[in-house]
Tab-separated table of C-alpha atoms in Angstrom:
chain	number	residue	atom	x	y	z
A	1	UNK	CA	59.338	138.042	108.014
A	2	UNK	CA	60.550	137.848	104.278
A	3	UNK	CA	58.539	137.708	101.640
A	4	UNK	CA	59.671	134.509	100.140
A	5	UNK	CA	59.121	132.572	103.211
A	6	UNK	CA	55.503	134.140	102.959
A	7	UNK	CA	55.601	133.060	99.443
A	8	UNK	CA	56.436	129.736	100.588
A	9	UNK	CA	52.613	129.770	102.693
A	10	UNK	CA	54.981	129.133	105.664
A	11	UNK	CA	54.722	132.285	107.446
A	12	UNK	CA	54.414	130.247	110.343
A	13	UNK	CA	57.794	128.731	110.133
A	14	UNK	CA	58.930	131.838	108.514
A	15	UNK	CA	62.715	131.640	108.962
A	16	UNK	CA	64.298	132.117	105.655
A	17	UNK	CA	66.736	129.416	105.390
A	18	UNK	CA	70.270	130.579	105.448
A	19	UNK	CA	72.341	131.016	101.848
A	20	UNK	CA	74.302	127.894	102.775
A	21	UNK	CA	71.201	125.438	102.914
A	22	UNK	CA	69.629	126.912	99.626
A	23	UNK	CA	72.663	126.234	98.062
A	24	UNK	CA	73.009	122.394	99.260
A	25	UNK	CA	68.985	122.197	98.090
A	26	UNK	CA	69.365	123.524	94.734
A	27	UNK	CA	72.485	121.582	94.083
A	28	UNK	CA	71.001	118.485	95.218
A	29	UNK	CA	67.732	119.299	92.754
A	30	UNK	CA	69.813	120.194	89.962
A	31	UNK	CA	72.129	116.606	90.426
A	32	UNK	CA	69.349	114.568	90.484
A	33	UNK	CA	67.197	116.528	87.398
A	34	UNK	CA	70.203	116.438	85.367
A	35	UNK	CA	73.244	114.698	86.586
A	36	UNK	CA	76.321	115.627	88.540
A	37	UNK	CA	78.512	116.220	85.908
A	38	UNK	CA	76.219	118.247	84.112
A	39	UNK	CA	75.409	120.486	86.607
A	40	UNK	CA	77.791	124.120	87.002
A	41	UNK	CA	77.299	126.034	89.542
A	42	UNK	CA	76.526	128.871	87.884
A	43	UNK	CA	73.379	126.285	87.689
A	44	UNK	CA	73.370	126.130	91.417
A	45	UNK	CA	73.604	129.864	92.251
A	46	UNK	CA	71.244	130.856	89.653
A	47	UNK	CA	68.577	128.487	91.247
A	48	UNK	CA	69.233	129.129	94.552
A	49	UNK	CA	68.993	133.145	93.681
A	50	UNK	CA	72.595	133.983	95.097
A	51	UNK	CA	75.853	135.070	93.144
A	52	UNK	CA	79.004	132.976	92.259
A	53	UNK	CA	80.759	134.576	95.092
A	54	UNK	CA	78.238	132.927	97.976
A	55	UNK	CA	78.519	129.778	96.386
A	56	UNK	CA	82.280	129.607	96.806
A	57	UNK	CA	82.480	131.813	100.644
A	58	UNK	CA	80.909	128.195	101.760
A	59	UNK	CA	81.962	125.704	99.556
A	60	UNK	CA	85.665	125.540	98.037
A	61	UNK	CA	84.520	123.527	95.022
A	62	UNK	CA	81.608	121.662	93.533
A	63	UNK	CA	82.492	118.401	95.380
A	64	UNK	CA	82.074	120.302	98.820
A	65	UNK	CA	78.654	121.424	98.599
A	66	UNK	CA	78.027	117.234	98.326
A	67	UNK	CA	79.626	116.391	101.681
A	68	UNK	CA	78.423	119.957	103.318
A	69	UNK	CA	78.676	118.703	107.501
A	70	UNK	CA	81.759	116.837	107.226
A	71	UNK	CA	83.933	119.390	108.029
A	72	UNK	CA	81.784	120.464	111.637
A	73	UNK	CA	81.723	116.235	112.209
A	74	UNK	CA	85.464	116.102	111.852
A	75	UNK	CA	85.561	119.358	114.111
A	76	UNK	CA	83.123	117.728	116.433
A	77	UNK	CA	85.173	114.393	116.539
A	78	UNK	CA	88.971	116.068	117.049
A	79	UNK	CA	86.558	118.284	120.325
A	80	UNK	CA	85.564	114.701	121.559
A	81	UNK	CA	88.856	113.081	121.168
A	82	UNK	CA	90.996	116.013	122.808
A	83	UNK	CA	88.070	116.559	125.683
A	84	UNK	CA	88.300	112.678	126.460
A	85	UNK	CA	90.008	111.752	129.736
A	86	UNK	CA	92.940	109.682	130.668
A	87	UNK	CA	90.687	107.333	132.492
A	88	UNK	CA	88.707	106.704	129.579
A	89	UNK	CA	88.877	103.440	127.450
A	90	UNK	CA	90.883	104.362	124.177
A	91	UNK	CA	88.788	101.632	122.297
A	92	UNK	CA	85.767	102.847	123.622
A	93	UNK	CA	86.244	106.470	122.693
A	94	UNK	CA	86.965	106.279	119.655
A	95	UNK	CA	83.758	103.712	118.884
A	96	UNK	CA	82.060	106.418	120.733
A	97	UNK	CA	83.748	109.494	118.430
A	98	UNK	CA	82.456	107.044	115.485
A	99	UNK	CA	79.088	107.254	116.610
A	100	UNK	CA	78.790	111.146	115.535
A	101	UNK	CA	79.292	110.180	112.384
A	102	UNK	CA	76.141	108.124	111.877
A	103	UNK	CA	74.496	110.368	114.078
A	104	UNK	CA	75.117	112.989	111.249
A	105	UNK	CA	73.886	111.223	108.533
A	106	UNK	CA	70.802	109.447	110.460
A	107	UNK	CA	69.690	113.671	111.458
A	108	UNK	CA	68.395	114.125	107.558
A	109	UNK	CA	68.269	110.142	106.426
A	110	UNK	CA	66.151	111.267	102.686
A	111	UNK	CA	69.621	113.444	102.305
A	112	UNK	CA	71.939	111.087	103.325
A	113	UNK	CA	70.276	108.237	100.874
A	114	UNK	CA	70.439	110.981	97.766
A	115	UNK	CA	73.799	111.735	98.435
A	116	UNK	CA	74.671	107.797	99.002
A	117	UNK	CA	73.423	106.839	95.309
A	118	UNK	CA	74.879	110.045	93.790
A	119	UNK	CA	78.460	109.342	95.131
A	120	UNK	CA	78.105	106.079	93.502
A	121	UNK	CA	77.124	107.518	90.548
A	122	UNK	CA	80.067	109.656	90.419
A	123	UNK	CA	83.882	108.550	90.420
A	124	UNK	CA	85.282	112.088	91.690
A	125	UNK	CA	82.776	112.153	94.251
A	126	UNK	CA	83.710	108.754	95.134
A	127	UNK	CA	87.003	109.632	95.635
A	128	UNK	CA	86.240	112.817	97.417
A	129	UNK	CA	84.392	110.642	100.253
A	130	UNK	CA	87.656	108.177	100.266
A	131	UNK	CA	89.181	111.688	101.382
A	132	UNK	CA	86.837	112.432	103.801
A	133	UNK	CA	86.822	108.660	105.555
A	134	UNK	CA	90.765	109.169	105.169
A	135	UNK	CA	90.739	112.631	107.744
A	136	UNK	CA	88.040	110.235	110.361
A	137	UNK	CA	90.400	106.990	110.243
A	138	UNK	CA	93.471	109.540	111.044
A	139	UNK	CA	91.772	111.598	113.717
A	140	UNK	CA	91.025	108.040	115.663
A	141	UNK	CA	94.318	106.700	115.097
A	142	UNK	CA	95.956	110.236	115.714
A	143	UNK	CA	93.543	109.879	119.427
A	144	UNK	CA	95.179	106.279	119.775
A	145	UNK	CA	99.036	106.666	118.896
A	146	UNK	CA	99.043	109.608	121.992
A	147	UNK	CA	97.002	106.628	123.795
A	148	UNK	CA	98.877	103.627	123.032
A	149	UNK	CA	102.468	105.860	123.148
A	150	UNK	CA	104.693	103.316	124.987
A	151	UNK	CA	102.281	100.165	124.083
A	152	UNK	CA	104.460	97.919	121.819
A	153	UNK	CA	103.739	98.523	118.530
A	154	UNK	CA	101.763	101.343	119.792
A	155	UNK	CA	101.214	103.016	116.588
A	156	UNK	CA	100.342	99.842	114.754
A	157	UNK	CA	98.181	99.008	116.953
A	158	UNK	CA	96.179	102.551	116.791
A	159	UNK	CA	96.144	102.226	112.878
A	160	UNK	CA	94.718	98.649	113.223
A	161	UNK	CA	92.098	99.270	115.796
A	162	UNK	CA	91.432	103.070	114.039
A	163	UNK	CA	91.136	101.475	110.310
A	164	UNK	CA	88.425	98.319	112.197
A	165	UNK	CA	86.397	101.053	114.044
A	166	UNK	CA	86.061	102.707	109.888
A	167	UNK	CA	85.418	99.901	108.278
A	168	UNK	CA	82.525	98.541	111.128
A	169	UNK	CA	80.811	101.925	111.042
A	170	UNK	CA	80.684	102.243	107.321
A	171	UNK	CA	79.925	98.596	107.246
A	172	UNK	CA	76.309	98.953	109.061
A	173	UNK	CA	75.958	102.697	107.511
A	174	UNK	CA	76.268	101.089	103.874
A	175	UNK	CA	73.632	98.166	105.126
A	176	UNK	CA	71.143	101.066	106.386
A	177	UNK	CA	71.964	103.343	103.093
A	178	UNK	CA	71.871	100.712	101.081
A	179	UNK	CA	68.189	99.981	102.710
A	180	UNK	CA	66.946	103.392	101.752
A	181	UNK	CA	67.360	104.323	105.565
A	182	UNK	CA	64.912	101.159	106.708
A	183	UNK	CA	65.906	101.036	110.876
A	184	UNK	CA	67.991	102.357	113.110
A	185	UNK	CA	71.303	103.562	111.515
A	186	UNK	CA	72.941	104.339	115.349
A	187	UNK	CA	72.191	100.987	116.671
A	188	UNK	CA	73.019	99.302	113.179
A	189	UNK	CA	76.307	101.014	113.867
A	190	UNK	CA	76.511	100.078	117.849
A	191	UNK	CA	76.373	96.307	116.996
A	192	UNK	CA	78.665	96.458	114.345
A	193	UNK	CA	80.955	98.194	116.891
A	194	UNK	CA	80.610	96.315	119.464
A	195	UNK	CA	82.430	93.534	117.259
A	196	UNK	CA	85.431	95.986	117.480
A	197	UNK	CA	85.228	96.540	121.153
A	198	UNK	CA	85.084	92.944	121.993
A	199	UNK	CA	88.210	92.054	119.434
A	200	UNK	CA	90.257	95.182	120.817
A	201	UNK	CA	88.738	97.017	123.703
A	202	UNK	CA	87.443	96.682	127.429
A	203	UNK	CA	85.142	94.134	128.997
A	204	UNK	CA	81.594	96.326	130.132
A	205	UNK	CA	80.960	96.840	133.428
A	206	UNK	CA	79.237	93.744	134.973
A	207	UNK	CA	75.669	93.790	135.600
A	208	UNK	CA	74.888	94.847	139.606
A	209	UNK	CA	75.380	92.567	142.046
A	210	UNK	CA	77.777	90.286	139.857
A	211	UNK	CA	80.835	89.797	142.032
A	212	UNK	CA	83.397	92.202	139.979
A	213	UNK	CA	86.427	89.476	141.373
A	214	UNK	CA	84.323	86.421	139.376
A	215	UNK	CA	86.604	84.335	137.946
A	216	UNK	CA	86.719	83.120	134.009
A	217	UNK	CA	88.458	80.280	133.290
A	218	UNK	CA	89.444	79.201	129.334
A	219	UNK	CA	90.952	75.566	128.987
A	220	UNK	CA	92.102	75.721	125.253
A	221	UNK	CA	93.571	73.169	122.566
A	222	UNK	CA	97.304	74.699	121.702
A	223	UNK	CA	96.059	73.728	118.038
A	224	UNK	CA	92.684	75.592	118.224
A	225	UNK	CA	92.352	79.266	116.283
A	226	UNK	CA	92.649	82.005	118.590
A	227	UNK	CA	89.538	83.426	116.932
A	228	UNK	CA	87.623	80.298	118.032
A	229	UNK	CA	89.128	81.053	122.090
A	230	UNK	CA	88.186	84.619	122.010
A	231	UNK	CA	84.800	83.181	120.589
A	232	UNK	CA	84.327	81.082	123.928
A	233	UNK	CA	86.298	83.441	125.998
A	234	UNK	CA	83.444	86.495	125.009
A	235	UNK	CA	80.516	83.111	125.503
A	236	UNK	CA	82.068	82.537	129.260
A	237	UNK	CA	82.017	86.415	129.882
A	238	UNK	CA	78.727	86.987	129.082
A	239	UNK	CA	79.169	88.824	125.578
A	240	UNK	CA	77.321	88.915	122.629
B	1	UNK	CA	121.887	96.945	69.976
B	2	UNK	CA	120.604	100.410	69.478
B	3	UNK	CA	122.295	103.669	69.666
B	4	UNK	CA	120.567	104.884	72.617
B	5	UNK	CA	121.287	102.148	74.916
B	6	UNK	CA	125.335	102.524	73.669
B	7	UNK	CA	124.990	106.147	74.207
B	8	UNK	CA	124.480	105.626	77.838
B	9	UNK	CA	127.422	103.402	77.802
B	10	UNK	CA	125.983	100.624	79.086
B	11	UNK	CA	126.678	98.175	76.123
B	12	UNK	CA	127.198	95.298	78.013
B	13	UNK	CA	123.457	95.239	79.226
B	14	UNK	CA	122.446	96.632	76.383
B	15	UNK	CA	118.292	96.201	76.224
B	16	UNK	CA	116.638	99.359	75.544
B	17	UNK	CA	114.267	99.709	77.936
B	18	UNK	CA	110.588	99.420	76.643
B	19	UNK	CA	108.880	102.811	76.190
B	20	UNK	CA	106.655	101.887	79.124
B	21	UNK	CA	109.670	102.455	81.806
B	22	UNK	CA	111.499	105.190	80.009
B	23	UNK	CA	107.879	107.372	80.394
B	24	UNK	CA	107.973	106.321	83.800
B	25	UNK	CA	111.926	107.370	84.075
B	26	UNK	CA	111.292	110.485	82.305
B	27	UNK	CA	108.226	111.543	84.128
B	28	UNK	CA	110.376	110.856	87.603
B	29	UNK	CA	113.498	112.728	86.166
B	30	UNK	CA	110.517	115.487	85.658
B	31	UNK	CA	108.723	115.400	88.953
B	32	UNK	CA	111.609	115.702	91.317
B	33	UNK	CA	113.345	118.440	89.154
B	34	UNK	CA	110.141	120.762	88.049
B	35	UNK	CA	107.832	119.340	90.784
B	36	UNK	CA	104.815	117.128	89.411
B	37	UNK	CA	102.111	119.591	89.036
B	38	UNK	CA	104.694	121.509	87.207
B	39	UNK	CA	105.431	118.847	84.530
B	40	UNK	CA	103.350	118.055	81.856
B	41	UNK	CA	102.606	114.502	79.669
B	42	UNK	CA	104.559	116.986	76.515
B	43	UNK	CA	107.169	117.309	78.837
B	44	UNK	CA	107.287	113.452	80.183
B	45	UNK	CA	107.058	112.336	75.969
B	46	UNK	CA	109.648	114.849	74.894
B	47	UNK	CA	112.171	113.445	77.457
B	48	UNK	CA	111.966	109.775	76.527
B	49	UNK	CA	111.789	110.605	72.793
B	50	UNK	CA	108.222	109.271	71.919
B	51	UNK	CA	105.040	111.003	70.994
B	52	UNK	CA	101.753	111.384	73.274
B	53	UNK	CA	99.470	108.272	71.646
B	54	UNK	CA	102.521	106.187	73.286
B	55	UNK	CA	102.042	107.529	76.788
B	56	UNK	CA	98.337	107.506	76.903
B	57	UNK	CA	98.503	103.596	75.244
B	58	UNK	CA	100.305	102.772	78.824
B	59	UNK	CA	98.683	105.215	81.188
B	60	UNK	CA	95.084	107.016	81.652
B	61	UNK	CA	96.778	109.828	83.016
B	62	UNK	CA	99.444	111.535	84.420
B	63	UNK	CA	98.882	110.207	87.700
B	64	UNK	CA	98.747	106.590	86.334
B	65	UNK	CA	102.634	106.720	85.498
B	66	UNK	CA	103.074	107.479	89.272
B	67	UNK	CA	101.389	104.082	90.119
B	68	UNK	CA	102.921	102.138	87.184
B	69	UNK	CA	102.384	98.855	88.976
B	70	UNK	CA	99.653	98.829	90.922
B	71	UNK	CA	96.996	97.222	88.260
B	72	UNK	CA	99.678	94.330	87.937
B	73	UNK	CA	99.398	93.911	91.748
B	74	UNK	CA	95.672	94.125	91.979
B	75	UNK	CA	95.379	91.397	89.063
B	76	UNK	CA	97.953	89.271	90.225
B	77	UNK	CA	96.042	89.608	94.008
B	78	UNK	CA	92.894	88.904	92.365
B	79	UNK	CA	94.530	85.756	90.766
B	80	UNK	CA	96.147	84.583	94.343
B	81	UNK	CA	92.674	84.987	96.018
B	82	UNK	CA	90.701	82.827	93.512
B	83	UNK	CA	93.351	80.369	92.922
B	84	UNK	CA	93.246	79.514	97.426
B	85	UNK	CA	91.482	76.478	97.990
B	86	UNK	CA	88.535	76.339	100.425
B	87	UNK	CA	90.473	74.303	103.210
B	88	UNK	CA	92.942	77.640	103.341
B	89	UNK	CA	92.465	79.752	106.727
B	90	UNK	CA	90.984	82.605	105.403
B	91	UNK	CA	92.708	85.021	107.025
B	92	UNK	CA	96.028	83.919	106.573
B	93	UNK	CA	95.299	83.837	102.770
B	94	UNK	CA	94.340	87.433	102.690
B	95	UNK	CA	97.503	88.031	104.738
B	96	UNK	CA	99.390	86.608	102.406
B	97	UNK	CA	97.840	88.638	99.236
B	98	UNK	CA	98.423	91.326	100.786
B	99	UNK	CA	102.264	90.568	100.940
B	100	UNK	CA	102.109	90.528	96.971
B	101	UNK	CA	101.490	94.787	97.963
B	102	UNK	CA	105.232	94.630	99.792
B	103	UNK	CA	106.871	92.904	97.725
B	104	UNK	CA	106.315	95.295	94.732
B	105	UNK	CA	107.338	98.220	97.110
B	106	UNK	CA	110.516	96.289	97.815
B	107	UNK	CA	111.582	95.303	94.230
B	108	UNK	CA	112.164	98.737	93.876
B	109	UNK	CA	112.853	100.164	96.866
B	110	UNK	CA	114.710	104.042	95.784
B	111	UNK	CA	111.846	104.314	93.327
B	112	UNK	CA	108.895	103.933	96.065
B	113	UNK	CA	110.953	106.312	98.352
B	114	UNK	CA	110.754	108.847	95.673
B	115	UNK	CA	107.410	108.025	95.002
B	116	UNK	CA	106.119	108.210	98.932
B	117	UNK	CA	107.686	111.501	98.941
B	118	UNK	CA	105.703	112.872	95.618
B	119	UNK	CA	102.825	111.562	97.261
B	120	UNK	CA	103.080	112.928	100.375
B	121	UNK	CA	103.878	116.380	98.821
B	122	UNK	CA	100.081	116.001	95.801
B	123	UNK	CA	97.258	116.461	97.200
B	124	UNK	CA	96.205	114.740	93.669
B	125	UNK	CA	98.475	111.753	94.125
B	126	UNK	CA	97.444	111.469	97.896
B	127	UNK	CA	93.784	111.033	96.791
B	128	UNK	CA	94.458	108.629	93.667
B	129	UNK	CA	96.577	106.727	96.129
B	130	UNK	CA	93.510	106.184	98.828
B	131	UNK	CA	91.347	105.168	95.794
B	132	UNK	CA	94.012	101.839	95.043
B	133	UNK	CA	93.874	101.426	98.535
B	134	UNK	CA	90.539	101.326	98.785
B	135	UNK	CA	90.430	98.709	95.525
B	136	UNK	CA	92.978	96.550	97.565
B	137	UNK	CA	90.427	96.718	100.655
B	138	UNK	CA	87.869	95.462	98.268
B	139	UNK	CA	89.828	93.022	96.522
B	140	UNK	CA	90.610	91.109	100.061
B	141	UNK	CA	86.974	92.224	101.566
B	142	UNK	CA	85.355	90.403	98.552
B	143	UNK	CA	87.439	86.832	99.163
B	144	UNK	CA	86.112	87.390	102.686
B	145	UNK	CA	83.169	87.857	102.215
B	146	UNK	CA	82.703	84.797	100.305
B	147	UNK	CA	84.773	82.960	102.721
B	148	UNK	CA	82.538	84.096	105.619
B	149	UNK	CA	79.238	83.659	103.775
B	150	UNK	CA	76.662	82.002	106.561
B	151	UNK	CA	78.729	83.004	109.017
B	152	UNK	CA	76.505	85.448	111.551
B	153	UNK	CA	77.436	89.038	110.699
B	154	UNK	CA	79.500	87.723	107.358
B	155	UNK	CA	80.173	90.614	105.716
B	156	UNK	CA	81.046	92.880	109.186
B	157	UNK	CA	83.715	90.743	109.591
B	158	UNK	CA	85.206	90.541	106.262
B	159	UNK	CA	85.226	94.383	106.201
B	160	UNK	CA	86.969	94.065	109.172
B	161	UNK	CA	89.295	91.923	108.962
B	162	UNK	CA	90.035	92.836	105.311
B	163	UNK	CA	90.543	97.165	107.045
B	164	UNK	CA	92.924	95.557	109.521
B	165	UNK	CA	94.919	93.154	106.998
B	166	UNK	CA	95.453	97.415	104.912
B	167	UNK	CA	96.273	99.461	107.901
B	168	UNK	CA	98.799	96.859	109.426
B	169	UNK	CA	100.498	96.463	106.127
B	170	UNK	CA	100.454	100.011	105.442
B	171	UNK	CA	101.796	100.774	108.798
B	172	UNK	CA	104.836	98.501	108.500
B	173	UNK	CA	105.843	99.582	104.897
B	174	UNK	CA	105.258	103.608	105.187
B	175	UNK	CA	107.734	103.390	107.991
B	176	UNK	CA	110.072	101.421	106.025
B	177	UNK	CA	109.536	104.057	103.303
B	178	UNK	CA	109.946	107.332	105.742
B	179	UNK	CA	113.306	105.363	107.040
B	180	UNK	CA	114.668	105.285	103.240
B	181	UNK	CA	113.951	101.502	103.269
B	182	UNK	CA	116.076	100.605	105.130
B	183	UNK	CA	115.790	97.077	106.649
B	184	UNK	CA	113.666	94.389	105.516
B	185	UNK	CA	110.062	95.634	104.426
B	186	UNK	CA	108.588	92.243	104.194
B	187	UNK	CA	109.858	91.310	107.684
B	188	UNK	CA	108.144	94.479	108.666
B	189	UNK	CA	104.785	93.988	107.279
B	190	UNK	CA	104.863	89.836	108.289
B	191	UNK	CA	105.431	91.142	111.734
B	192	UNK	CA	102.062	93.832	111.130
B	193	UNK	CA	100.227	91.293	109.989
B	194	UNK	CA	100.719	88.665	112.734
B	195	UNK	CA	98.911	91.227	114.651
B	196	UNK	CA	96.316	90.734	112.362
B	197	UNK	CA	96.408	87.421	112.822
B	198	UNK	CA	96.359	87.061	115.724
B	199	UNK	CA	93.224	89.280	116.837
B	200	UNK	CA	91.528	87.186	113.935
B	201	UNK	CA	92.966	84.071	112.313
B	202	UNK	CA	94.732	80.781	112.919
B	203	UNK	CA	97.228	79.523	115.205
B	204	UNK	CA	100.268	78.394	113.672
B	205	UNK	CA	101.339	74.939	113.893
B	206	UNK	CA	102.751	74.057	116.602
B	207	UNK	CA	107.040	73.527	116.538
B	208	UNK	CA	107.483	69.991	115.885
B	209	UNK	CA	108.404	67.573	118.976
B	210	UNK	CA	105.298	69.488	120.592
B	211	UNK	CA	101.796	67.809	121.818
B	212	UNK	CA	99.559	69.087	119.526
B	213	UNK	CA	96.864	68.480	122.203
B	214	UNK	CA	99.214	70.386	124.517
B	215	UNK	CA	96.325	72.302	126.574
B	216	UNK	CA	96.586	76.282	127.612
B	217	UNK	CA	94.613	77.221	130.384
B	218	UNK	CA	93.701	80.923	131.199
B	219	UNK	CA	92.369	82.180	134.645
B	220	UNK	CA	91.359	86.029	133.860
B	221	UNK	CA	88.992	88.319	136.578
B	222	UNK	CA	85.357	89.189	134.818
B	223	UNK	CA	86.920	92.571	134.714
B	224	UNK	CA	90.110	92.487	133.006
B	225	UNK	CA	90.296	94.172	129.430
B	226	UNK	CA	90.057	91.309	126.907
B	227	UNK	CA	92.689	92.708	125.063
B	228	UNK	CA	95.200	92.451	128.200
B	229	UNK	CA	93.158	88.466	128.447
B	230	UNK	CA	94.177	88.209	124.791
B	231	UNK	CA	97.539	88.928	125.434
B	232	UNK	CA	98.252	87.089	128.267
B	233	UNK	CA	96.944	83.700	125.963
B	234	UNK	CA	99.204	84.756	123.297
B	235	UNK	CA	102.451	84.568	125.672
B	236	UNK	CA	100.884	80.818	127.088
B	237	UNK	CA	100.642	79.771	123.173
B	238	UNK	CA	103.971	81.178	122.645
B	239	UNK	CA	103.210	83.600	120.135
B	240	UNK	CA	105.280	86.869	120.334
């Protein structure tokens, strides 16, 4: 047991916590005392008792130490995407690969809301998390080109359907950031998906002991908006 | 007439170009020789013969001169979207600003081949080019969203819709840019976008001659994908 964890009056959760979470802490305490900009992290290492050369064995610059899981998440997404099977709905999977996104940021919400209002705070940071939203939108669309290889307009439609999945996620993650982290962030984000699904992606599997062979029929005016047909077509099948 | 313009021999359309596009044919000239990170503003001034208070009156930085155009766009997009009239389909109208976005690409087309192939190369430029795609995003996310006010789940679907509207446009005109532009970009990017329209918007108006209250009728199994159900009502309206 170390001393500063017994300093800490937590001998019984004495685990020191490891270089690269002091290092988040006392950067996030040192942004919010005295701003992002102002902050060096010289500041950061001295606080968080380590030396310059710590700091930067985790974190290539100052922006990284902001978005410090990003880099596992996108690791965990491209495992999901490549471990996927042939048999799997492409829509689906990547909604599903989406999903461990939120699931990162709704594991340490308090985080997650600081780091929300400091990147607004902060144009470079802002842009840094543009970056970061880039790398998801291509790993889905990168999952759906190999997918939709011999569709017509294959790769547009991976980009399209990768770039909606984004934009609902971040949609319902914003609302629940936004919200100071009131609710559920992962269902927030499973409703707003299942908008995408039902534009681009497979019908569920019928309830039990629904004839799979039913039949759905759509009479349509040639003059109505094909929004307004999917609309009843998703009504007749049962969809929210 | 001025001695510079007769210098290059070009007397006949002799208007010396403002200082704003001899920066931006200097700092080109610059970049593909030296490489951009290479070349700096000194450089860029030196070239086209002015001092540095010129080049910072036109740009911020020296990433600004490699998006000379872009604020133009986004104001003249801004204009478009507020000048639509409430009985305009909304998603057509965002379709259409974002053809103002192709068009500019296509005015110039050997300059934004250079330019995709700077960006591609800067990490920099890659990132300041996300953030004006991100302020496009907004720009048609914003109409949207006041278009689809009261609507359930308003502001899901304008982020939607508005993602969608980017990535098919962006899909269409970075492979007319990675083909040397060759063909037509803005047939490209209308035929992106009537994906777009498709999944979302209006129906065109019918070909004249045609009953308008011509009726479609679809017969689809519970358990068909309702993107293959959506496709097979596209082909009955006749849409490609």
């Amino acid at each position: 047991m170390s001393s500063s964890s017994t300093a800490h009056g937590r001998g019984d959760r004495a685990v020191k916590p490891p270089i690269r979470d002091a290092l988040v802490a006392a950067a996030f305490r040192l942004f919010l005392e005295r701003g992002y900009e102002q902050t060096t992290v010289d500041d950061i290492v001295a606080l968080a008792g380590v030396g310059r050369r710590s700091f930067f064995r985790y974190f290539p610059s100052k922006e990284d130490v902001v978005f410090p899981d990003h880099e596992r998440c996108l690791a965990d997404m491209t495992d999901f995407l490549s471990a996927s099977g042939d048999g799997d709905d492409p829509v689906r999977t990547v909604c599903d690969a989406a999903r461990l996104v939120v699931r990162m940021y709704a594991e340490n919400p308090a985080f997650s809301v600081q780091r929300y209002r400091l990147t607004k705070q902060v144009p470079g940071l802002r842009a840094y998390e543009l970056s970061v939203v880039w790398r998801y939108e291509r790993a889905l669309a990168g999952y759906l080109r190999t997918r939709f290889a011999g569709l017509r307009d294959g790769t547009l439609r991976a980009d399209v359907v990768a770039a909606a999945v984004v934009a609902a996620h971040n949609n319902a993650l914003r609302s629940w950031l936004r919200s100071d982290a009131t609710g559920d962030a992962e269902a927030a984000v499973d409703h707003a998906l299942r908008h995408v699904q039902a534009a681009f992606g497979d019908v569920p599997v019928p309830p039990a002991g629904e004839d799979p062979e039913d039949v759905v029929v759509v009479v349509s005016r040639r003059g109505a908006p094909l929004w307004r047909v999917v609309q009843e077509l998703e009504a007749a099948l049962g969809r929210d």
